Short mmCIF file of C-alpha atoms in Angstrom, two decimals:
data_model
loop_
_atom_site.label_atom_id
_atom_site.label_comp_id
_atom_site.label_asym_id
_atom_site.label_seq_id
_atom_site.Cartn_x
_atom_site.Cartn_y
_atom_site.Cartn_z
CA MET A 1 1.71 -12.57 -51.85
CA ILE A 2 -0.60 -12.64 -49.05
CA TYR A 3 1.99 -12.34 -46.23
CA GLY A 4 3.78 -9.16 -47.58
CA ASN A 5 7.40 -8.90 -48.20
CA LEU A 6 9.45 -11.16 -45.74
CA LYS A 7 12.67 -9.33 -46.26
CA VAL A 8 11.13 -5.80 -45.53
CA ARG A 9 9.48 -7.37 -42.46
CA LYS A 10 12.83 -8.79 -41.20
CA LEU A 11 14.51 -5.46 -41.77
CA LYS A 12 11.99 -3.71 -39.66
CA ASP A 13 12.45 -6.08 -36.93
CA ARG A 14 16.26 -5.61 -36.86
CA LEU A 15 15.55 -1.77 -36.96
CA ALA A 16 13.15 -1.74 -34.08
CA TYR A 17 15.56 -4.05 -31.98
CA ALA A 18 18.37 -1.75 -32.77
CA ILE A 19 16.50 1.22 -31.60
CA ALA A 20 15.36 -0.45 -28.56
CA LEU A 21 19.00 -1.30 -27.81
CA LEU A 22 20.26 2.22 -28.39
CA CYS A 23 17.73 3.62 -26.01
CA VAL A 24 18.96 1.20 -23.37
CA PHE A 25 22.64 2.49 -23.70
CA ALA A 26 21.13 6.17 -23.66
CA ALA A 27 19.39 5.38 -20.28
CA ALA A 28 22.51 3.44 -18.68
CA ALA A 29 25.19 5.57 -19.94
CA PRO A 30 24.48 8.75 -17.56
CA LEU A 31 24.22 6.29 -14.82
CA ILE A 32 27.38 4.57 -15.37
CA SER A 33 29.32 7.68 -16.07
CA ILE A 34 28.15 9.39 -12.94
CA LEU A 35 29.19 6.28 -10.68
CA LEU A 36 32.58 6.06 -12.36
CA ASP A 37 33.19 9.70 -11.88
CA VAL A 38 32.02 9.58 -8.24
CA LEU A 39 34.03 6.42 -7.66
CA VAL A 40 37.40 7.60 -9.54
CA LYS A 41 37.41 10.88 -7.47
CA GLY A 42 36.12 9.68 -4.51
CA LEU A 43 37.71 6.55 -3.75
CA PRO A 44 41.42 7.87 -3.45
CA GLN A 45 40.25 10.07 -0.55
CA PHE A 46 39.34 7.05 1.57
CA SER A 47 41.45 6.34 4.48
CA MET A 48 41.28 5.61 8.26
CA GLU A 49 41.56 9.14 8.81
CA PHE A 50 38.90 10.25 6.31
CA PHE A 51 36.20 8.26 8.31
CA THR A 52 37.00 9.43 11.69
CA SER A 53 38.82 12.85 11.90
CA GLU A 54 37.27 16.47 12.19
CA LEU A 55 36.26 18.40 9.15
CA PRO A 56 39.28 20.19 7.73
CA SER A 57 39.94 23.81 7.55
CA PRO A 58 39.48 25.45 4.31
CA GLY A 59 42.34 25.95 1.99
CA THR A 60 45.08 24.46 4.21
CA GLY A 61 45.73 21.59 2.12
CA GLU A 62 45.19 19.21 5.16
CA PRO A 63 42.98 16.15 3.91
CA GLY A 64 40.67 16.30 7.02
CA GLY A 65 37.84 13.74 7.38
CA ILE A 66 34.22 13.34 7.81
CA GLY A 67 33.58 12.06 11.08
CA PRO A 68 31.19 14.69 12.23
CA ALA A 69 29.07 14.56 8.97
CA MET A 70 28.79 10.71 9.34
CA ILE A 71 27.55 10.71 13.14
CA GLY A 72 25.41 13.67 12.29
CA SER A 73 23.66 11.62 9.26
CA MET A 74 23.36 8.76 11.40
CA TYR A 75 21.32 10.91 14.03
CA VAL A 76 19.04 12.29 11.50
CA ILE A 77 18.59 8.80 9.81
CA MET A 78 17.92 7.17 13.44
CA ILE A 79 15.46 9.89 14.22
CA GLY A 80 13.75 9.67 11.01
CA SER A 81 13.42 5.84 11.47
CA ALA A 82 12.28 6.15 15.00
CA ILE A 83 9.14 8.23 13.84
CA GLY A 84 8.74 7.02 10.28
CA ILE A 85 9.21 3.21 10.46
CA PRO A 86 6.33 2.74 13.11
CA ILE A 87 4.13 5.01 11.56
CA GLY A 88 4.59 3.66 8.27
CA ILE A 89 4.29 0.10 9.25
CA PHE A 90 0.88 0.46 11.20
CA SER A 91 -0.52 2.65 8.59
CA GLY A 92 0.43 -0.09 5.95
CA ILE A 93 -1.29 -2.55 8.29
CA TYR A 94 -4.41 -0.54 8.77
CA VAL A 95 -4.83 -0.03 5.01
CA SER A 96 -4.11 -3.73 4.17
CA GLU A 97 -6.21 -5.42 6.89
CA TYR A 98 -8.86 -2.84 7.77
CA GLY A 99 -8.87 -0.34 5.17
CA ASN A 100 -11.71 -1.80 2.85
CA ASN A 101 -13.77 1.46 3.22
CA TRP A 102 -13.53 4.97 2.13
CA PHE A 103 -11.49 6.00 4.94
CA GLY A 104 -8.85 3.34 4.14
CA ARG A 105 -8.86 4.32 0.40
CA SER A 106 -8.39 7.81 1.11
CA VAL A 107 -5.38 6.95 3.47
CA ARG A 108 -3.98 4.94 0.46
CA PHE A 109 -4.51 7.87 -1.98
CA LEU A 110 -2.96 10.32 0.45
CA THR A 111 0.10 7.94 0.94
CA GLU A 112 0.58 8.11 -2.73
CA VAL A 113 0.41 11.85 -3.10
CA LEU A 114 2.77 12.02 -0.24
CA SER A 115 5.40 9.74 -1.80
CA GLY A 116 5.26 12.03 -4.95
CA LEU A 117 5.56 15.18 -2.73
CA PRO A 118 8.87 17.06 -3.92
CA SER A 119 11.39 16.70 -0.92
CA ILE A 120 12.01 20.45 -0.96
CA VAL A 121 8.41 20.96 0.07
CA VAL A 122 8.54 18.40 2.85
CA GLY A 123 11.82 20.25 3.78
CA ILE A 124 9.92 23.81 4.00
CA PHE A 125 7.04 22.17 6.03
CA ALA A 126 9.59 21.08 8.64
CA PHE A 127 11.37 24.34 8.35
CA LEU A 128 7.94 26.50 9.07
CA LEU A 129 6.94 23.91 11.84
CA LEU A 130 10.09 23.32 13.52
CA VAL A 131 13.07 25.65 12.60
CA LEU A 132 10.87 28.65 13.02
CA GLY A 133 8.98 27.04 15.84
CA LEU A 134 11.99 26.02 17.97
CA GLY A 135 14.14 29.03 16.92
CA GLY A 136 16.67 27.45 14.96
CA PRO A 137 17.94 24.37 12.91
CA THR A 138 18.01 21.14 14.82
CA ALA A 139 19.07 17.54 14.41
CA TYR A 140 15.27 16.88 15.36
CA ALA A 141 13.93 19.05 12.77
CA GLY A 142 15.95 17.22 10.08
CA GLY A 143 14.99 13.62 11.46
CA PHE A 144 11.26 14.86 11.48
CA ALA A 145 11.55 16.07 7.83
CA LEU A 146 13.11 12.52 6.70
CA SER A 147 10.53 10.70 8.69
CA ILE A 148 7.85 12.33 6.42
CA ILE A 149 9.69 11.17 3.34
CA MET A 150 9.98 7.77 4.87
CA VAL A 151 6.34 7.16 5.96
CA PRO A 152 4.73 6.54 2.55
CA VAL A 153 7.65 4.33 1.37
CA VAL A 154 7.31 1.90 4.38
CA SER A 155 3.41 2.24 4.42
CA ARG A 156 3.25 1.10 0.79
CA SER A 157 5.62 -1.80 1.02
CA THR A 158 3.80 -2.99 4.18
CA GLU A 159 0.54 -3.05 2.61
CA GLU A 160 1.71 -4.69 -0.61
CA SER A 161 3.63 -7.25 1.32
CA LEU A 162 0.73 -8.12 3.67
CA LYS A 163 -1.85 -8.20 0.67
CA LEU A 164 0.18 -10.93 -0.71
CA VAL A 165 -0.41 -13.01 2.55
CA PRO A 166 -3.19 -15.60 1.39
CA ASN A 167 -6.64 -15.19 2.85
CA THR A 168 -6.62 -18.73 3.91
CA ILE A 169 -4.10 -18.08 6.54
CA ARG A 170 -5.96 -15.34 8.15
CA GLU A 171 -9.12 -17.59 8.12
CA ALA A 172 -6.97 -20.49 9.53
CA SER A 173 -6.30 -18.18 12.57
CA LEU A 174 -9.54 -16.68 12.92
CA ALA A 175 -11.44 -19.92 13.00
CA LEU A 176 -9.32 -20.92 15.76
CA GLY A 177 -10.92 -18.29 17.88
CA VAL A 178 -8.13 -16.00 17.59
CA PRO A 179 -9.24 -12.31 17.60
CA ARG A 180 -8.62 -10.39 14.53
CA TRP A 181 -5.91 -8.11 16.16
CA LYS A 182 -3.96 -11.22 17.33
CA THR A 183 -4.43 -12.76 13.85
CA THR A 184 -2.85 -9.67 12.38
CA LEU A 185 0.25 -9.47 14.74
CA LYS A 186 0.98 -13.22 15.07
CA VAL A 187 0.07 -14.55 11.86
CA VAL A 188 -0.40 -11.93 8.85
CA LEU A 189 2.86 -9.94 10.15
CA SER A 190 5.15 -12.81 10.47
CA HIS A 191 4.21 -13.99 6.92
CA GLY A 192 4.63 -10.67 5.39
CA ARG A 193 7.98 -10.03 7.55
CA ALA A 194 10.41 -10.25 4.69
CA GLY A 195 8.52 -7.93 2.58
CA ILE A 196 8.11 -5.17 5.28
CA ILE A 197 11.81 -5.50 6.19
CA THR A 198 12.66 -4.92 2.80
CA GLY A 199 10.35 -1.91 2.52
CA VAL A 200 12.11 -0.38 5.67
CA ILE A 201 15.81 -1.12 4.37
CA LEU A 202 15.02 0.56 1.11
CA SER A 203 13.40 3.58 2.83
CA ILE A 204 16.52 4.07 4.94
CA ALA A 205 18.35 3.99 1.76
CA ARG A 206 16.17 6.48 0.27
CA ILE A 207 16.50 9.09 3.15
CA ALA A 208 20.26 8.47 3.52
CA GLY A 209 20.69 10.40 0.18
CA GLU A 210 18.01 13.02 0.98
CA SER A 211 19.52 16.52 0.74
CA ALA A 212 16.83 19.35 0.25
CA PRO A 213 14.86 18.81 3.46
CA LEU A 214 18.31 18.68 5.16
CA LEU A 215 19.47 21.93 3.81
CA LEU A 216 16.62 23.62 5.50
CA THR A 217 16.36 21.98 8.63
CA VAL A 218 19.57 20.88 10.22
CA GLY A 219 22.01 23.79 9.72
CA TRP A 220 25.54 23.04 9.97
CA SER A 221 28.32 22.45 12.59
CA PRO A 222 31.99 21.82 11.85
CA PHE A 223 32.18 19.64 15.34
CA VAL A 224 30.86 16.65 16.61
CA GLN A 225 27.47 17.30 18.20
CA THR A 226 26.35 15.38 21.04
CA SER A 227 22.91 17.57 21.49
CA LEU A 228 19.94 16.70 19.09
CA SER A 229 18.71 20.11 19.75
CA GLU A 230 21.53 21.76 17.98
CA PRO A 231 22.54 22.30 14.27
CA ILE A 232 24.70 19.48 13.14
CA SER A 233 26.41 18.46 10.00
CA THR A 234 25.30 15.44 7.54
CA MET A 235 26.80 14.23 4.70
CA PRO A 236 24.33 15.56 1.97
CA VAL A 237 24.92 19.05 3.24
CA LEU A 238 28.36 18.54 3.33
CA ILE A 239 28.47 17.72 -0.20
CA TYR A 240 26.61 20.46 -1.18
CA LEU A 241 28.75 23.19 0.92
CA TYR A 242 32.04 21.54 0.29
CA GLY A 243 31.51 20.72 -3.36
CA THR A 244 30.56 24.15 -4.15
CA SER A 245 33.19 25.95 -2.19
CA PRO A 246 36.57 27.17 -3.78
CA TYR A 247 38.79 25.23 -1.53
CA GLU A 248 40.68 22.14 -3.21
CA ASN A 249 40.70 19.90 0.05
CA TRP A 250 36.93 20.62 0.64
CA ILE A 251 36.23 19.59 -2.85
CA ASN A 252 38.34 16.47 -2.29
CA VAL A 253 36.47 15.62 0.78
CA ALA A 254 33.05 16.22 -0.90
CA TRP A 255 33.97 13.71 -3.61
CA GLY A 256 35.03 11.25 -0.89
CA THR A 257 31.84 11.67 0.74
CA SER A 258 29.61 11.24 -2.49
CA ALA A 259 31.52 7.94 -3.04
CA PHE A 260 30.81 6.83 0.35
CA LEU A 261 27.16 7.59 0.39
CA VAL A 262 26.84 6.04 -3.11
CA ILE A 263 28.44 2.77 -1.79
CA PHE A 264 26.46 2.80 1.16
CA ILE A 265 23.02 3.34 -0.51
CA LEU A 266 24.03 0.77 -3.17
CA SER A 267 25.08 -1.81 -0.77
CA LEU A 268 21.55 -1.59 1.14
CA SER A 269 19.80 -2.12 -2.03
CA ILE A 270 21.80 -4.97 -3.36
CA GLY A 271 22.05 -6.30 0.20
CA VAL A 272 18.33 -6.49 0.48
CA ARG A 273 18.13 -8.21 -2.87
CA LEU A 274 20.52 -10.73 -1.87
CA LEU A 275 18.86 -11.28 1.51
CA THR A 276 15.23 -11.60 0.37
CA ARG A 277 15.70 -13.73 -2.81
CA GLY A 278 12.90 -16.01 -3.04
CA ARG A 279 11.14 -14.07 -0.12
CA PHE A 280 7.70 -14.89 -1.31
CA ALA A 281 8.36 -18.59 -1.22
CA TYR A 282 5.37 -18.78 1.05
CA SER A 283 2.79 -17.54 -1.19
CA ARG A 284 3.68 -20.15 -3.80
CA LEU A 285 2.12 -22.81 -1.56
CA MET B 1 -26.32 -27.88 17.28
CA GLU B 2 -29.67 -26.57 15.50
CA THR B 3 -30.21 -24.11 12.77
CA ASN B 4 -33.64 -22.19 12.77
CA GLU B 5 -34.72 -20.32 9.42
CA LEU B 6 -31.32 -19.41 8.60
CA ASN B 7 -30.57 -17.26 5.64
CA ALA B 8 -27.42 -15.89 4.33
CA TRP B 9 -26.24 -13.42 1.77
CA PHE B 10 -23.25 -12.57 -0.28
CA GLY B 11 -24.12 -8.84 -1.35
CA SER B 12 -27.59 -9.16 -2.78
CA PHE B 13 -27.04 -13.02 -3.60
CA GLN B 14 -29.09 -15.23 -1.34
CA ALA B 15 -26.82 -18.29 -0.87
CA ILE B 16 -28.83 -20.01 2.13
CA LYS B 17 -32.75 -19.92 2.25
CA ASN B 18 -34.60 -20.49 5.28
CA VAL B 19 -32.48 -23.68 6.53
CA SER B 20 -33.63 -25.16 9.66
CA MET B 21 -31.88 -28.57 10.68
CA LYS B 22 -31.02 -30.13 14.03
CA ILE B 23 -27.60 -31.53 14.08
CA ARG B 24 -27.16 -34.42 16.68
CA GLY B 25 -24.33 -34.53 18.94
CA ASN B 26 -21.47 -36.83 18.89
CA LEU B 27 -22.39 -38.05 15.31
CA THR B 28 -21.17 -37.33 11.92
CA THR B 29 -23.44 -35.33 9.63
CA ALA B 30 -22.71 -35.02 5.93
CA ILE B 31 -23.84 -32.25 3.80
CA ILE B 32 -23.91 -32.87 -0.01
CA GLY B 33 -25.15 -31.03 -3.01
CA PRO B 34 -24.08 -29.64 -6.45
CA SER B 35 -21.42 -26.84 -6.49
CA GLY B 36 -22.68 -23.56 -5.34
CA CYS B 37 -25.76 -24.95 -3.59
CA GLY B 38 -24.81 -23.47 -0.13
CA LYS B 39 -23.27 -26.15 1.47
CA SER B 40 -19.96 -24.27 2.49
CA THR B 41 -21.86 -21.20 3.22
CA LEU B 42 -24.01 -23.12 5.47
CA ILE B 43 -21.16 -24.44 7.52
CA ARG B 44 -19.31 -21.29 7.79
CA CYS B 45 -22.62 -19.92 9.47
CA LEU B 46 -22.20 -22.24 12.08
CA ASN B 47 -18.97 -20.86 13.47
CA ARG B 48 -19.81 -17.32 12.10
CA MET B 49 -16.91 -17.38 9.77
CA HIS B 50 -19.49 -16.37 7.08
CA GLU B 51 -19.31 -12.89 7.94
CA VAL B 52 -15.62 -12.64 7.44
CA THR B 53 -16.09 -12.36 4.09
CA PRO B 54 -16.59 -8.89 2.75
CA LYS B 55 -20.29 -7.96 2.18
CA ALA B 56 -21.36 -11.28 3.59
CA ARG B 57 -24.33 -11.34 6.18
CA ALA B 58 -26.38 -13.88 7.89
CA LYS B 59 -29.94 -13.85 9.48
CA GLY B 60 -31.55 -16.39 11.66
CA ARG B 61 -30.85 -18.41 14.54
CA VAL B 62 -27.91 -20.89 15.18
CA LEU B 63 -28.26 -22.60 18.46
CA LEU B 64 -25.29 -24.15 20.20
CA ASP B 65 -26.12 -25.74 23.51
CA GLY B 66 -29.38 -23.95 23.48
CA GLU B 67 -27.87 -20.64 23.18
CA ASP B 68 -28.19 -18.57 19.92
CA ILE B 69 -24.71 -17.81 18.57
CA TYR B 70 -25.99 -14.97 16.39
CA SER B 71 -27.59 -13.26 19.43
CA ARG B 72 -26.28 -9.62 20.05
CA ASP B 73 -24.20 -10.19 22.98
CA VAL B 74 -22.35 -13.12 21.65
CA ASP B 75 -18.78 -12.59 20.51
CA PRO B 76 -17.91 -14.65 17.36
CA VAL B 77 -14.50 -15.14 18.60
CA GLU B 78 -16.02 -17.17 21.49
CA ILE B 79 -18.25 -19.25 19.19
CA ARG B 80 -15.06 -20.23 17.04
CA ARG B 81 -13.22 -21.55 19.97
CA LYS B 82 -16.17 -23.89 20.44
CA VAL B 83 -16.76 -24.70 16.88
CA GLY B 84 -13.31 -25.48 15.19
CA MET B 85 -12.92 -25.76 11.34
CA VAL B 86 -11.05 -27.38 8.68
CA PHE B 87 -10.81 -25.91 5.43
CA GLN B 88 -10.93 -27.29 1.86
CA LYS B 89 -7.09 -26.87 1.04
CA PRO B 90 -4.71 -27.50 3.67
CA ASN B 91 -3.50 -24.19 5.29
CA PRO B 92 -1.13 -24.65 7.84
CA PHE B 93 0.76 -21.59 8.98
CA PRO B 94 3.99 -21.74 6.62
CA THR B 95 6.10 -19.55 8.91
CA MET B 96 5.67 -22.00 11.99
CA SER B 97 6.96 -25.50 12.89
CA VAL B 98 4.58 -28.52 13.21
CA PHE B 99 4.46 -28.09 16.87
CA ASP B 100 3.89 -24.29 16.91
CA ASN B 101 1.07 -24.93 14.33
CA VAL B 102 -0.85 -27.13 16.78
CA ALA B 103 0.19 -24.95 19.65
CA PHE B 104 -0.98 -21.54 18.08
CA GLY B 105 -4.68 -21.71 19.10
CA LEU B 106 -3.63 -22.35 22.66
CA ARG B 107 -1.05 -19.89 22.73
CA ALA B 108 -2.98 -17.23 21.40
CA ASN B 109 -5.75 -17.80 23.50
CA GLY B 110 -3.75 -17.06 26.32
CA ILE B 111 -2.52 -20.25 27.58
CA ARG B 112 1.16 -20.00 28.94
CA ASP B 113 1.51 -23.39 30.56
CA GLU B 114 4.22 -24.89 28.39
CA GLU B 115 3.84 -28.36 29.91
CA PHE B 116 0.11 -28.47 29.26
CA ILE B 117 0.65 -27.16 25.60
CA THR B 118 3.39 -30.01 25.06
CA LYS B 119 0.57 -32.62 26.30
CA GLN B 120 -2.03 -31.03 24.52
CA VAL B 121 -0.10 -30.86 21.18
CA GLU B 122 0.81 -34.51 21.36
CA ARG B 123 -2.70 -35.45 22.11
CA SER B 124 -4.18 -33.66 19.31
CA LEU B 125 -1.65 -35.05 16.80
CA ARG B 126 -2.38 -38.37 18.20
CA GLN B 127 -6.11 -37.78 17.61
CA ALA B 128 -5.53 -36.73 14.11
CA ALA B 129 -3.41 -39.89 13.52
CA LEU B 130 -0.57 -37.92 12.75
CA TRP B 131 1.88 -38.32 15.82
CA LYS B 132 3.78 -41.35 14.72
CA GLU B 133 4.74 -39.48 11.27
CA VAL B 134 5.67 -36.04 12.76
CA GLU B 135 6.99 -37.37 16.25
CA ASP B 136 10.64 -36.71 15.04
CA ASN B 137 9.94 -33.54 13.04
CA LEU B 138 8.08 -31.39 15.51
CA ASP B 139 10.42 -28.59 14.83
CA GLY B 140 10.18 -29.04 11.04
CA CYS B 141 8.31 -26.31 8.72
CA GLY B 142 4.51 -26.79 9.01
CA ALA B 143 4.29 -26.71 5.21
CA GLY B 144 7.42 -29.13 4.60
CA ILE B 145 5.12 -31.96 4.92
CA SER B 146 2.76 -33.73 2.33
CA GLY B 147 -0.50 -32.54 1.48
CA GLY B 148 -2.41 -35.30 3.35
CA GLN B 149 -0.15 -34.71 6.28
CA GLN B 150 -0.70 -31.12 6.32
CA GLN B 151 -4.66 -31.59 6.20
CA ARG B 152 -4.39 -33.90 9.29
CA LEU B 153 -2.01 -31.10 10.78
CA CYS B 154 -4.91 -28.67 10.29
CA ILE B 155 -7.28 -31.17 11.92
CA ALA B 156 -4.92 -31.54 14.82
CA ARG B 157 -4.69 -27.81 15.09
CA ALA B 158 -8.59 -27.53 15.31
CA LEU B 159 -8.66 -30.20 17.71
CA ALA B 160 -6.16 -28.70 20.16
CA ILE B 161 -8.40 -26.12 21.46
CA GLU B 162 -11.00 -28.80 22.31
CA PRO B 163 -13.90 -27.78 20.44
CA GLU B 164 -17.52 -28.92 20.74
CA VAL B 165 -18.09 -29.27 16.96
CA VAL B 166 -15.82 -29.73 14.25
CA LEU B 167 -16.73 -28.44 11.09
CA MET B 168 -15.07 -29.84 7.68
CA ASP B 169 -15.31 -28.14 4.47
CA GLU B 170 -14.52 -30.69 1.78
CA PRO B 171 -11.33 -31.72 3.65
CA CYS B 172 -10.25 -34.46 1.23
CA SER B 173 -11.09 -32.78 -2.11
CA ALA B 174 -7.28 -31.46 -2.54
CA LEU B 175 -5.94 -34.92 -1.46
CA ASP B 176 -5.22 -38.37 -3.12
CA PRO B 177 -7.13 -41.59 -2.27
CA ILE B 178 -4.77 -42.92 0.25
CA ALA B 179 -4.58 -39.74 2.28
CA THR B 180 -8.57 -39.37 1.97
CA SER B 181 -8.85 -42.90 3.32
CA LYS B 182 -6.96 -41.90 6.27
CA ILE B 183 -8.81 -38.86 6.97
CA GLU B 184 -12.11 -40.72 6.72
CA ASP B 185 -10.94 -43.35 9.38
CA LEU B 186 -10.05 -40.30 11.53
CA ILE B 187 -13.48 -38.61 11.09
CA PHE B 188 -14.88 -42.16 12.19
CA ASP B 189 -12.77 -41.92 15.46
CA LEU B 190 -13.62 -38.34 16.09
CA LYS B 191 -17.09 -38.54 16.52
CA GLU B 192 -16.59 -40.24 19.73
CA ARG B 193 -15.51 -37.03 21.29
CA TYR B 194 -16.69 -34.46 19.03
CA THR B 195 -19.63 -33.57 16.75
CA VAL B 196 -18.53 -33.55 13.18
CA ILE B 197 -20.32 -31.89 10.26
CA ILE B 198 -18.61 -32.55 6.89
CA VAL B 199 -19.16 -30.95 3.42
CA THR B 200 -18.52 -33.17 0.61
CA HIS B 201 -18.90 -33.49 -3.08
CA ASN B 202 -18.16 -37.10 -2.92
CA MET B 203 -21.31 -39.12 -2.20
CA GLN B 204 -19.68 -42.34 -1.51
CA GLN B 205 -17.81 -40.43 1.00
CA ALA B 206 -20.94 -39.06 2.47
CA ALA B 207 -22.14 -42.79 2.61
CA ARG B 208 -18.85 -44.08 4.37
CA VAL B 209 -18.53 -41.52 7.06
CA ALA B 210 -21.78 -39.99 7.99
CA ASP B 211 -24.71 -40.98 10.14
CA TYR B 212 -26.93 -38.35 8.92
CA THR B 213 -26.87 -36.74 5.41
CA ALA B 214 -28.32 -33.66 4.35
CA PHE B 215 -28.97 -32.65 0.64
CA MET B 216 -28.67 -29.15 -0.48
CA TYR B 217 -30.09 -27.63 -3.65
CA LEU B 218 -29.85 -23.93 -4.83
CA GLY B 219 -29.55 -22.65 -1.12
CA GLU B 220 -32.40 -24.80 0.22
CA LEU B 221 -32.27 -27.77 2.40
CA ILE B 222 -33.97 -30.57 0.24
CA GLU B 223 -33.89 -33.60 2.51
CA TYR B 224 -32.08 -34.49 5.85
CA SER B 225 -32.19 -37.60 7.63
CA LYS B 226 -30.31 -40.93 8.30
CA THR B 227 -27.53 -41.62 5.65
CA LYS B 228 -28.79 -44.99 4.96
CA ARG B 229 -32.31 -43.61 4.31
CA ILE B 230 -31.02 -40.71 1.78
CA PHE B 231 -29.08 -43.08 -0.22
CA GLU B 232 -31.36 -46.21 -0.26
CA ASN B 233 -34.80 -44.65 0.11
CA PRO B 234 -34.99 -41.04 -0.35
CA GLU B 235 -38.29 -39.06 -0.11
CA GLU B 236 -37.65 -36.31 -2.70
CA GLU B 237 -37.22 -36.90 -6.24
CA LEU B 238 -34.68 -34.21 -6.52
CA THR B 239 -32.54 -36.28 -3.97
CA GLU B 240 -33.19 -39.47 -5.97
CA LYS B 241 -31.94 -37.81 -9.13
CA TYR B 242 -28.74 -36.43 -7.32
CA ILE B 243 -27.66 -39.52 -5.78
CA THR B 244 -28.35 -41.47 -8.86
CA GLY B 245 -26.50 -39.11 -11.13
CA ARG B 246 -29.33 -38.33 -13.18
CA PHE B 247 -29.27 -34.63 -12.63
CA GLY B 248 -30.06 -31.59 -14.71
#
């Protein structure tokens, strides 16, 4: 028998398959159980009032809502995006289009390091710089911390999607006597648009759920805040504060907020998938 | 147009060695030779596209209207407006419509007069013998037409900015015989207005379209004279061997 025992071989094959399948369940089970738990306990909280009204007083039994925290989260996400998206896109453009040198390579390396940075460290940095510097927690400080988390995500996805733009397209534009910067802006960017938008949306999904940097930077306010240089309430901080409180109505609000955040982030990710199906159709030409 | 002791490198590899040739205006010149002999590199030196490739450099003089395009105070962008280029594989901008593809060179060079642009696009498409086929589909996707049409679209795009010289780097190698013959007819018409320099693998093509033919081998210009002479009575043995297919 040159080929060995066929029966034993088949058995080994089955065994390996079974182990792989088991591992898949082991990986998916916690995720599914978290999702179910959050949705089962959170969804019943949803009502018109939940999304619009003021935060509830503790222990009164009144249901209350998360209006101020939603608005506050929107503020910090918008500040973070306003800083993080342009910086990320332009640094991605630099690394992809002009970064074929030691500087570009170091920028790429730093971006990688930055994207692996624990978010609590980012929070401490913003805390030292802006909270201590400006004399207290503010929406600005939170937005700034989120932008630091956003930059590497946007930069990497911009770089990757521009690298997929075929060189022949750049040459076509250069050969028409179009300067390099115009070629980049008008041809290369419009070509990599889908990839960049995907990266931007995913980075928003990423910062929407960030909590550690916000805990250190935005403080807390139970009211709708109109000034960005004041402490504000945000959803992740709400979940932390209310979820660990002894009051039942607060804990319920924390569940509802968790469910809302999960649904929001999931729909961003799924939306991107649906929108950009076949997004690289161009590069197949 | 004229090259004078032109040398070009990719890193430490010398792709062009001391090429000096005078290209006659309003005629078609073909450059033939085996793969890797430096034909494409040579024409990419003529509009300073060679240096776009990382680690590539060129040395020597290339005169356009008596002016050295490699002199220090010349902007390569200006040169590329005067010396257009058509590439081996059709490369229309896939995110743009047929019309915008042709208009791109004008718009990106700062022309805002839409009436002029519309006229120029039609003129270029007519010159590229594509107008009749895309007339009703100007808003269609530039990459949605056939390969042969795409290549003519690329030619129209190059013509729209009214260059003096049109460089073509094996423009038919990705096309079928029918599309090829259309482009050859087109090249024949083009020389009324433009100086055409075409790189080709196909010797019959050189014989059909070119007034002058240059034969290159291993980066050197071996022979350059009237097409008829090159094909019927070449001076160099190497040329004769290549033309008759007794090579290597």
